[in-house]
Coordinates of C-alpha atoms in Angstrom, one line a residue:
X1 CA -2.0 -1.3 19.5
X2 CA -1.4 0.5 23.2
X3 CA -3.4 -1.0 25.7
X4 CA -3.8 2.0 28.1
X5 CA -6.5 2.6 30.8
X6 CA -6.6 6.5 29.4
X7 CA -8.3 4.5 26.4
X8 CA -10.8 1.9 28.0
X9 CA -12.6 -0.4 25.4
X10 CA -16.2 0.9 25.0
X11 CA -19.3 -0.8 26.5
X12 CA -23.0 -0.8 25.9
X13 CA -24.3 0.1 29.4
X14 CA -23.8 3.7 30.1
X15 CA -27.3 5.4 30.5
X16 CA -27.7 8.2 27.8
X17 CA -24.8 7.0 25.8
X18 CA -24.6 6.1 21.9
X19 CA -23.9 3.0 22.1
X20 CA -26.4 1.9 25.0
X21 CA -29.0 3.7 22.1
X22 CA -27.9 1.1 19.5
X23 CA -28.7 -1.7 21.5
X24 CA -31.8 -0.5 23.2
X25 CA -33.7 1.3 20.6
X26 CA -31.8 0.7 17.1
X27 CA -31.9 -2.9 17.3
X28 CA -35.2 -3.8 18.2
X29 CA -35.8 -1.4 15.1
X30 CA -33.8 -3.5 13.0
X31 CA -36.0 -6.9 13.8
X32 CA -38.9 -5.1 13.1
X33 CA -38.2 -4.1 9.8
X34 CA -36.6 -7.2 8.9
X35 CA -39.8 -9.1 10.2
X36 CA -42.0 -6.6 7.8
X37 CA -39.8 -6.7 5.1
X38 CA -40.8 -10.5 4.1
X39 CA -43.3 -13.1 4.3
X40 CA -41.4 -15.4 7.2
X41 CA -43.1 -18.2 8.5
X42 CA -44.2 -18.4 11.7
X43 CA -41.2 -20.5 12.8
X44 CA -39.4 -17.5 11.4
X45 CA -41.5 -14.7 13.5
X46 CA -41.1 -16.7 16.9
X47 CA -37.5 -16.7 16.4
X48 CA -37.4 -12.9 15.6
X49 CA -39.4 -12.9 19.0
X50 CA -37.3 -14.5 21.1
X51 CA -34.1 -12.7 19.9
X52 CA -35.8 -9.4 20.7
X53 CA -36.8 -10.7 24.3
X54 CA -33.2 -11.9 24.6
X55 CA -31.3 -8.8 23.2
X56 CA -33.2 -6.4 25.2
X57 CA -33.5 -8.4 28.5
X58 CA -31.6 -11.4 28.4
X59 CA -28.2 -12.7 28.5
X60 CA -25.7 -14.0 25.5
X61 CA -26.2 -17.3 24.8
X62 CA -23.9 -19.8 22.3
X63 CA -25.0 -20.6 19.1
X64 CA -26.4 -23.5 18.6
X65 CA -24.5 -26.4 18.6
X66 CA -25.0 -27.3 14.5
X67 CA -24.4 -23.8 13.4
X68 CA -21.7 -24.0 11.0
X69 CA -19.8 -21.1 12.4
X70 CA -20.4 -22.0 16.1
X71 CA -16.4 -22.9 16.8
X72 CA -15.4 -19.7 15.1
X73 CA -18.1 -17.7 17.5
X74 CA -16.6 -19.4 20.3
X75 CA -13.1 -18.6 19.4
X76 CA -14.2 -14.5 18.6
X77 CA -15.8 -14.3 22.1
X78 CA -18.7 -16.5 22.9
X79 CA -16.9 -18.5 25.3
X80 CA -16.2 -15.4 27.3
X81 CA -19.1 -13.8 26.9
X82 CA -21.7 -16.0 27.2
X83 CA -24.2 -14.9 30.2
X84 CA -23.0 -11.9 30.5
X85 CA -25.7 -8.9 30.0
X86 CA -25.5 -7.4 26.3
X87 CA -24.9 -3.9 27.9
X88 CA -21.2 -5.1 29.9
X89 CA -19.4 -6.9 27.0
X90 CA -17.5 -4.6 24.8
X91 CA -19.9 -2.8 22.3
X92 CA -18.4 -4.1 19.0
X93 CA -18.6 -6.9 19.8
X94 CA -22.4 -7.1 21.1
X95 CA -23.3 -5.2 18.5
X96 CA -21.6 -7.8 15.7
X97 CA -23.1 -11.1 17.5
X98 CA -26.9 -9.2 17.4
X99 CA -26.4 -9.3 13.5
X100 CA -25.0 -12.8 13.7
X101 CA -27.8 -14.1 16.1
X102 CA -30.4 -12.5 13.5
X103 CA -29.1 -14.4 10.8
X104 CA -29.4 -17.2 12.8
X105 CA -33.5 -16.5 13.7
X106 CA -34.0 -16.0 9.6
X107 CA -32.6 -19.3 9.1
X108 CA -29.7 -17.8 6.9
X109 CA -27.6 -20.6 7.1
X110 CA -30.0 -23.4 7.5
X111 CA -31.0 -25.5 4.8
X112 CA -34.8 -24.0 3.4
X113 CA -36.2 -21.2 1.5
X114 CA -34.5 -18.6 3.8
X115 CA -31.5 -19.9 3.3
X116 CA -28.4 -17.7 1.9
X117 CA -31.4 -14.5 1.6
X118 CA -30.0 -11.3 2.6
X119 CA -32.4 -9.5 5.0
X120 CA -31.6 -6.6 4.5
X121 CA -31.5 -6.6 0.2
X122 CA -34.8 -4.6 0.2
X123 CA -33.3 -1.6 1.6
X124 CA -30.2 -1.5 -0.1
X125 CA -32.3 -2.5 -2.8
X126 CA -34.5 0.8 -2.4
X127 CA -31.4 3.1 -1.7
X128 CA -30.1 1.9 -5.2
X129 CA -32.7 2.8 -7.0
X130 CA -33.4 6.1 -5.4
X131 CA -33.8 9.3 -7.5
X132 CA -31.0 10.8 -5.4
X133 CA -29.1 8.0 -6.6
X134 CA -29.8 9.3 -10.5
X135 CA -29.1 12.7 -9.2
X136 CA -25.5 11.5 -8.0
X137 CA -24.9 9.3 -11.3
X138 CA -25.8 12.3 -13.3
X139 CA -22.9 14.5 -11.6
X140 CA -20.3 12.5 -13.0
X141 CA -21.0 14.3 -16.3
X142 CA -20.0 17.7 -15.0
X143 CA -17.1 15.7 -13.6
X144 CA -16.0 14.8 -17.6
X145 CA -14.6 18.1 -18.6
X146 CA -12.1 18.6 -15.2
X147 CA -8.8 17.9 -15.1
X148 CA -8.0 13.8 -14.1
X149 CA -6.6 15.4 -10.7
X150 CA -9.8 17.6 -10.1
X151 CA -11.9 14.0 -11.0
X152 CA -9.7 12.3 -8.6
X153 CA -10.3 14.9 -5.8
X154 CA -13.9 14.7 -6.2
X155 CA -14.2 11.3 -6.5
X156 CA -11.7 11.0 -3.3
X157 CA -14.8 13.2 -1.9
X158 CA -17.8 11.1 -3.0
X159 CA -16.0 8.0 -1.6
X160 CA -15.3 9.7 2.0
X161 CA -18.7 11.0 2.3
X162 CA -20.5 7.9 1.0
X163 CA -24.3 8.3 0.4
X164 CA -23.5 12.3 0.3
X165 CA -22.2 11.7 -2.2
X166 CA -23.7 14.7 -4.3
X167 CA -21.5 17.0 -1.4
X168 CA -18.2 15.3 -3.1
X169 CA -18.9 15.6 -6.3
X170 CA -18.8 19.5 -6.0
X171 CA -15.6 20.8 -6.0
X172 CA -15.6 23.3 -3.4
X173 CA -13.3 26.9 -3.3
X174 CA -9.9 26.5 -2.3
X175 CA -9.6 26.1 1.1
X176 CA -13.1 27.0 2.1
X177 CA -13.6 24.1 4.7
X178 CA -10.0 25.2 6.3
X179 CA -11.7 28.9 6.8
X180 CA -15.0 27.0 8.7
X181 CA -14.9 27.7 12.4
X182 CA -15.8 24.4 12.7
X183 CA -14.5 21.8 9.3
X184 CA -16.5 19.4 7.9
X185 CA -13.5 17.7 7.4
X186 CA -11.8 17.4 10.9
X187 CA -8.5 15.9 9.9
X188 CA -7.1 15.7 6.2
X189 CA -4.2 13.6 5.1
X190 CA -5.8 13.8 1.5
X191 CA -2.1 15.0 -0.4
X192 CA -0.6 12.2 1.6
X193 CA -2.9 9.3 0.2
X194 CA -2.3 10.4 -3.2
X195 CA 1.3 10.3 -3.2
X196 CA 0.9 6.5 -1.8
X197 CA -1.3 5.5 -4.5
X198 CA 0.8 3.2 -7.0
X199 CA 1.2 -0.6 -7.1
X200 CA -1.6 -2.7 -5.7
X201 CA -4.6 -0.9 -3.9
X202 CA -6.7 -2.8 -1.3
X203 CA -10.0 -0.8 -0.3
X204 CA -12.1 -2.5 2.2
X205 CA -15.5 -1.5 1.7
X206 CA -18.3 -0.3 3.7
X207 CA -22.0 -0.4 2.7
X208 CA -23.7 -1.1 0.0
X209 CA -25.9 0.7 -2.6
X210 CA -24.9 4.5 -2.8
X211 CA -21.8 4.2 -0.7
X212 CA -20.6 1.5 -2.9
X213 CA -20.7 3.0 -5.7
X214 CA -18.8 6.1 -5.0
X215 CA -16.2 3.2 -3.8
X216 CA -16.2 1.6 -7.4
X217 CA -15.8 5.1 -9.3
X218 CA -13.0 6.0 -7.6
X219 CA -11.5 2.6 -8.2
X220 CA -12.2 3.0 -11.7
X221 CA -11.0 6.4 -12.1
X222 CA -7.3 5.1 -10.7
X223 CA -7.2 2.3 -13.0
X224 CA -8.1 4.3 -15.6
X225 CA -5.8 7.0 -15.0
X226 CA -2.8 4.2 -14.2
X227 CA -2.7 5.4 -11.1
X228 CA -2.7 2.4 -9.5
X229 CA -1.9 -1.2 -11.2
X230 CA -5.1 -3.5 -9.5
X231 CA -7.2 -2.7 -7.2
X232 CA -8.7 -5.2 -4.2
X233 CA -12.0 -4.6 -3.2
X234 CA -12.4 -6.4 0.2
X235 CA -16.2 -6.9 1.0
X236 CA -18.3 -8.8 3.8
X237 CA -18.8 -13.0 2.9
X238 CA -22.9 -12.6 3.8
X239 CA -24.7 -10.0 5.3
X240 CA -23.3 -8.0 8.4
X241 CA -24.8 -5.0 10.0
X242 CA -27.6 -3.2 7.9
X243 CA -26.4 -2.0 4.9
X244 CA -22.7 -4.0 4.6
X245 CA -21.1 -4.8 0.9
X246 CA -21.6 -8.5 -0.5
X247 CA -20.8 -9.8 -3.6
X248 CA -24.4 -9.4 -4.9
X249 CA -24.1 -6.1 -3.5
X250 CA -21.2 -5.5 -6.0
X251 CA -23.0 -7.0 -8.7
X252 CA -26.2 -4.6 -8.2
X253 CA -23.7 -1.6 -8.2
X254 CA -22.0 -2.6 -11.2
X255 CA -26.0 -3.4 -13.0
X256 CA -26.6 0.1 -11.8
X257 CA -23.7 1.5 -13.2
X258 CA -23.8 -0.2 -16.8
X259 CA -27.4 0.6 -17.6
X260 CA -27.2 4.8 -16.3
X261 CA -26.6 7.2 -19.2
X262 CA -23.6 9.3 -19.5
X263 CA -20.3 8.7 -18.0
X264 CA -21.8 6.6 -15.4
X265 CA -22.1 3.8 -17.8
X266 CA -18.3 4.8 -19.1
X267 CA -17.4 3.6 -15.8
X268 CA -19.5 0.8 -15.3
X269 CA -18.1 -0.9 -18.4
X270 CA -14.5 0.0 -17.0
X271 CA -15.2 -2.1 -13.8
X272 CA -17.0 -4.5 -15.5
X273 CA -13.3 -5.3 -18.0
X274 CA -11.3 -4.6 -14.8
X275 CA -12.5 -7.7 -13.0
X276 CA -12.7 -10.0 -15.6
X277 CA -9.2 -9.6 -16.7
X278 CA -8.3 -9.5 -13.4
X279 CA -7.0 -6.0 -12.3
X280 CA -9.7 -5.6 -10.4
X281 CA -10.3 -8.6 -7.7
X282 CA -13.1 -8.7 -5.0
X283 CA -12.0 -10.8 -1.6
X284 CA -14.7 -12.0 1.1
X285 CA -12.6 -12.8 4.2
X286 CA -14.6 -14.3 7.1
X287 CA -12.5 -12.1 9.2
X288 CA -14.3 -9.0 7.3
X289 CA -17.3 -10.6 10.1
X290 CA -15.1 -10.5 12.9
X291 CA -16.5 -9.0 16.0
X292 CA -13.2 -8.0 17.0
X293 CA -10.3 -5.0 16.2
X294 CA -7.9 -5.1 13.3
X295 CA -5.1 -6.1 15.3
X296 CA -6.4 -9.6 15.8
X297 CA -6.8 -10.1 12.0
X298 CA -5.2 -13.6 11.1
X299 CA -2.2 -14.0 9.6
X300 CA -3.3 -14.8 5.6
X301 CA -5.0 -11.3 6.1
X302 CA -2.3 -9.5 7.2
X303 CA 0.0 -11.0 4.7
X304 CA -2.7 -9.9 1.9
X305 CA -2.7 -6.0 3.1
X306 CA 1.0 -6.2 3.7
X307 CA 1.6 -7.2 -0.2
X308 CA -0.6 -3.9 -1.1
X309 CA 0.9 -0.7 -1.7
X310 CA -2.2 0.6 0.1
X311 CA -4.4 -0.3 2.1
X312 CA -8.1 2.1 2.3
X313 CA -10.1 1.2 5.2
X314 CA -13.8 2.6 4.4
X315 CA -16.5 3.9 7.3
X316 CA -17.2 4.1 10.4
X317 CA -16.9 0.3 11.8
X318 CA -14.2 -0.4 9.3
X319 CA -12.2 2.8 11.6
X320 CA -13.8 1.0 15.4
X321 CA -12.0 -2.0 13.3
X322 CA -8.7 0.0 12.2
X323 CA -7.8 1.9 15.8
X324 CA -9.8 -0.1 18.2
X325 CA -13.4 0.9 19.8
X326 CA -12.0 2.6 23.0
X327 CA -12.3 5.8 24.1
X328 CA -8.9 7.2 22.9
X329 CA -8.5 11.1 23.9
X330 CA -8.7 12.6 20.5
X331 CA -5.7 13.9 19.9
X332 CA -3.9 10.2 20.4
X333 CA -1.7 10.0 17.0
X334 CA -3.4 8.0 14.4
X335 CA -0.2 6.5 13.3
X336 CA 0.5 5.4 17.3
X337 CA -2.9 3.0 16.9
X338 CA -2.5 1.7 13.5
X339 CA 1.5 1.1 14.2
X340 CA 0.5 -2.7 14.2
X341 CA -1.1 -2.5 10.8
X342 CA 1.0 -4.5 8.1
X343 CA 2.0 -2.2 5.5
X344 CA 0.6 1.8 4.8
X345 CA -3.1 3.0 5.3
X346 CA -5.9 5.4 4.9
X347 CA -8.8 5.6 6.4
X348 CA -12.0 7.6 5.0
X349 CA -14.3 7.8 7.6
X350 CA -17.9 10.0 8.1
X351 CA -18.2 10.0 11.8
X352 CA -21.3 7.9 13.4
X353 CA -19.6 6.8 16.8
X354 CA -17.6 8.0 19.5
X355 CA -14.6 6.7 18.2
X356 CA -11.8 9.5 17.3
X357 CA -8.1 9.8 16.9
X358 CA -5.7 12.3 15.4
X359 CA -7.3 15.4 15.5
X360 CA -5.1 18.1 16.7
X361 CA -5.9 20.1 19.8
X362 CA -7.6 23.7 18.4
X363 CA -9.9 21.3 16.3
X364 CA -11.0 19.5 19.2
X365 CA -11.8 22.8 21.0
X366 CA -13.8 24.0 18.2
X367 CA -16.0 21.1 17.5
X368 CA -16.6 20.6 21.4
X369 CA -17.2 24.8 22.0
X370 CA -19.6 24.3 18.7
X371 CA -21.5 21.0 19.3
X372 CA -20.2 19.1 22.6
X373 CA -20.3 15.8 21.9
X374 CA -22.6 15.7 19.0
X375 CA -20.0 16.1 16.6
X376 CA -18.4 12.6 17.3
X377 CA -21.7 10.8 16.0
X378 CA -24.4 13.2 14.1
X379 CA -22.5 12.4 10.5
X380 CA -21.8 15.6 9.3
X381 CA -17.9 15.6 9.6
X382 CA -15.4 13.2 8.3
X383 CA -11.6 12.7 8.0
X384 CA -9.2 11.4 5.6
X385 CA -6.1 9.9 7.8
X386 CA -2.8 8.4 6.4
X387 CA 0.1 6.4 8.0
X388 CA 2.8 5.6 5.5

């Protein structure tokens, strides 16, 4: 990956800025909702406490010295960063060690009741079993009587726009977002990913609940279709920012797939065959928890993407991840940053942080002359980026 300082690495600090936001306001959020969302004793609430005093005022510190993970931590960063200000280390990586450190004040990995509970299944639990989330189910239907490319397109849709899902699942005129003075899609490799698809696909998921799912149809669609042979689904090994995908967060999608009417079901059932006769396989990578870019990923990782046909990297951390969280000028090639990356890959991508690459100059102008900045985090424009 070019190390350039025309791309510095992004820090929490800057007054005003997005990410200074996240860790000021977003996560004391966070520990509040956690803290409501279950009965913790009060050993649990003091440690919620302190974390808050310490994320918002104090300093890193290590983890403690019997935390199981404590070397790893050490090797990802703590050892460098430790009593340094949360605001001057770089911002993925503060940002990863808060979720870290509140798994630690839940008592996640410590032996107890707490132990091994997701604090954060209530919400992804709620999104789940939303209406909207009916709504969505029920457009697969209308989806029945297309063409399998038409399916695919939408489905492509669903899966880039996540919990919009509903916006993907209509299949807009021709060429209608091209015409926009401003595109919801910014960049679109989309006729580009499709010709890669064949062989072995490895997605690496995003969140949970109603941005799984679209995940899961698509993957059922191309097996379905033999557009692809099997199908990796790469997901988080325990809880990881809000709404990440575990495996119980795969189970609950594929529940809530199987017991919906209609097609829905169709496709449940299709998952449900595909993983236990093995063409559809679900990794865990501790990696996936990294607080760190793509191009550090160790080298069992890298031989697993580099054996897949192609790789889809899902989101908005998954792309921080894939390019690196610096401030690259936005028309820096996508295929210069992911050059490193082991074999061919997509990213679909709503954006939520400052983060861009490969947009081409008159784009750039357009979005900036119609929203300034706004555009790089507000979540109504994505991309669909390819390098062969």
């Amino acid at each position: 990956m070019p190390d350039t300082p025309a791309a510095p690495v992004i820090l929490g600090g800057e007054p005003g800025s997005f990410p200074r936001s996240v860790l000021a306001e977003r996560h004391p959020a966070i520990i509040q909702q956690v803290r409501d969302a279950f009965p913790y004793d009060p050993e649990r609430h003091r440690a919620l406490d302190a974390l808050l005093k310490n994320c918002t005022e104090g300093t890193i510190e290590p983890l403690p010295a019997d935390a199981p993970d404590r070397a790893q931590w050490a090797a990802w960063g703590t050892d460098e960063y430790a009593g340094h200000s949360w605001y001057d280390v770089p911002w993925l990586w503060s940002e990863s060690y808060f979720y870290r450190q509140l798994l630690e004040a839940i008592g996640y990995f410590r032996p107890g009741i707490w132990q091994g509970i997701d604090p954060f299944r209530p919400f992804k639990r709620a999104e789940l079993d939303a209406p909207e989330t009916d709504e969505e189910l029920a457009a697969l239907d209308a989806l029945e009587d297309k063409s399998p490319a038409e399916r695919g397109r939408a489905l492509v849709h669903g899966s880039l726009w996540g919990n919009r899902a509903d916006l993907g699942f209509r299949l807009s005129a021709a060429g209608a977002e091209q015409q926009a003075a401003v595109p919801a899609l910014v960049a679109d490799d989309s006729e580009r990913l499709w010709s890669l698809l064949s062989g072995t696909l490895c997605l690496v998921a995003d969140n949970a609940g109603r941005e799984l799912i679209p995940d899961l149809l698509l993957i059922a669609h191309l097996l379905a279709e033999q557009r692809i042979e099997r199908a990796v689904l790469h997901i988080k090994p325990h809880p990881y920012y809000v709404s990440d995908a575990t495996a119980a967060d795969v189970v609950d999608a594929l529940h809530r797939l199987t017991r919906a009417p209609g097609a829905a079901a169709t496709y449940g059932r299709r998952l449900w065959s595909a993983m236990a006769d093995g063409r559809l396989a679900v990794r865990a990578h501790a990696f996936s928890c990294a607080p760190l870019p793509y191009a550090d990923m160790p080298a069992d990782l890298r031989a697993e993407f580099a054996a897949a046909t192609l790789t889809i990297v899902k989101g908005d951390l998954n792309y921080r991840r894939l390019v690196g969280d610096r401030l690259w000028p936005p028309t820096t090639p996508f295929a210069d940053v992911t050059a490193y990356f082991p074999g061919p890959v997509a990213a679909l991508r709503t954006l939520k942080s400052d983060v861009i690459t490969g947009l081409d100059a008159r784009t750039e102008t357009a979005l900036v002359a119609a929203e300034e900045q706004r555009w790089r985090t507000g979540g109504t424009h994505a991309l669909v980026q390819v390098r062969p």
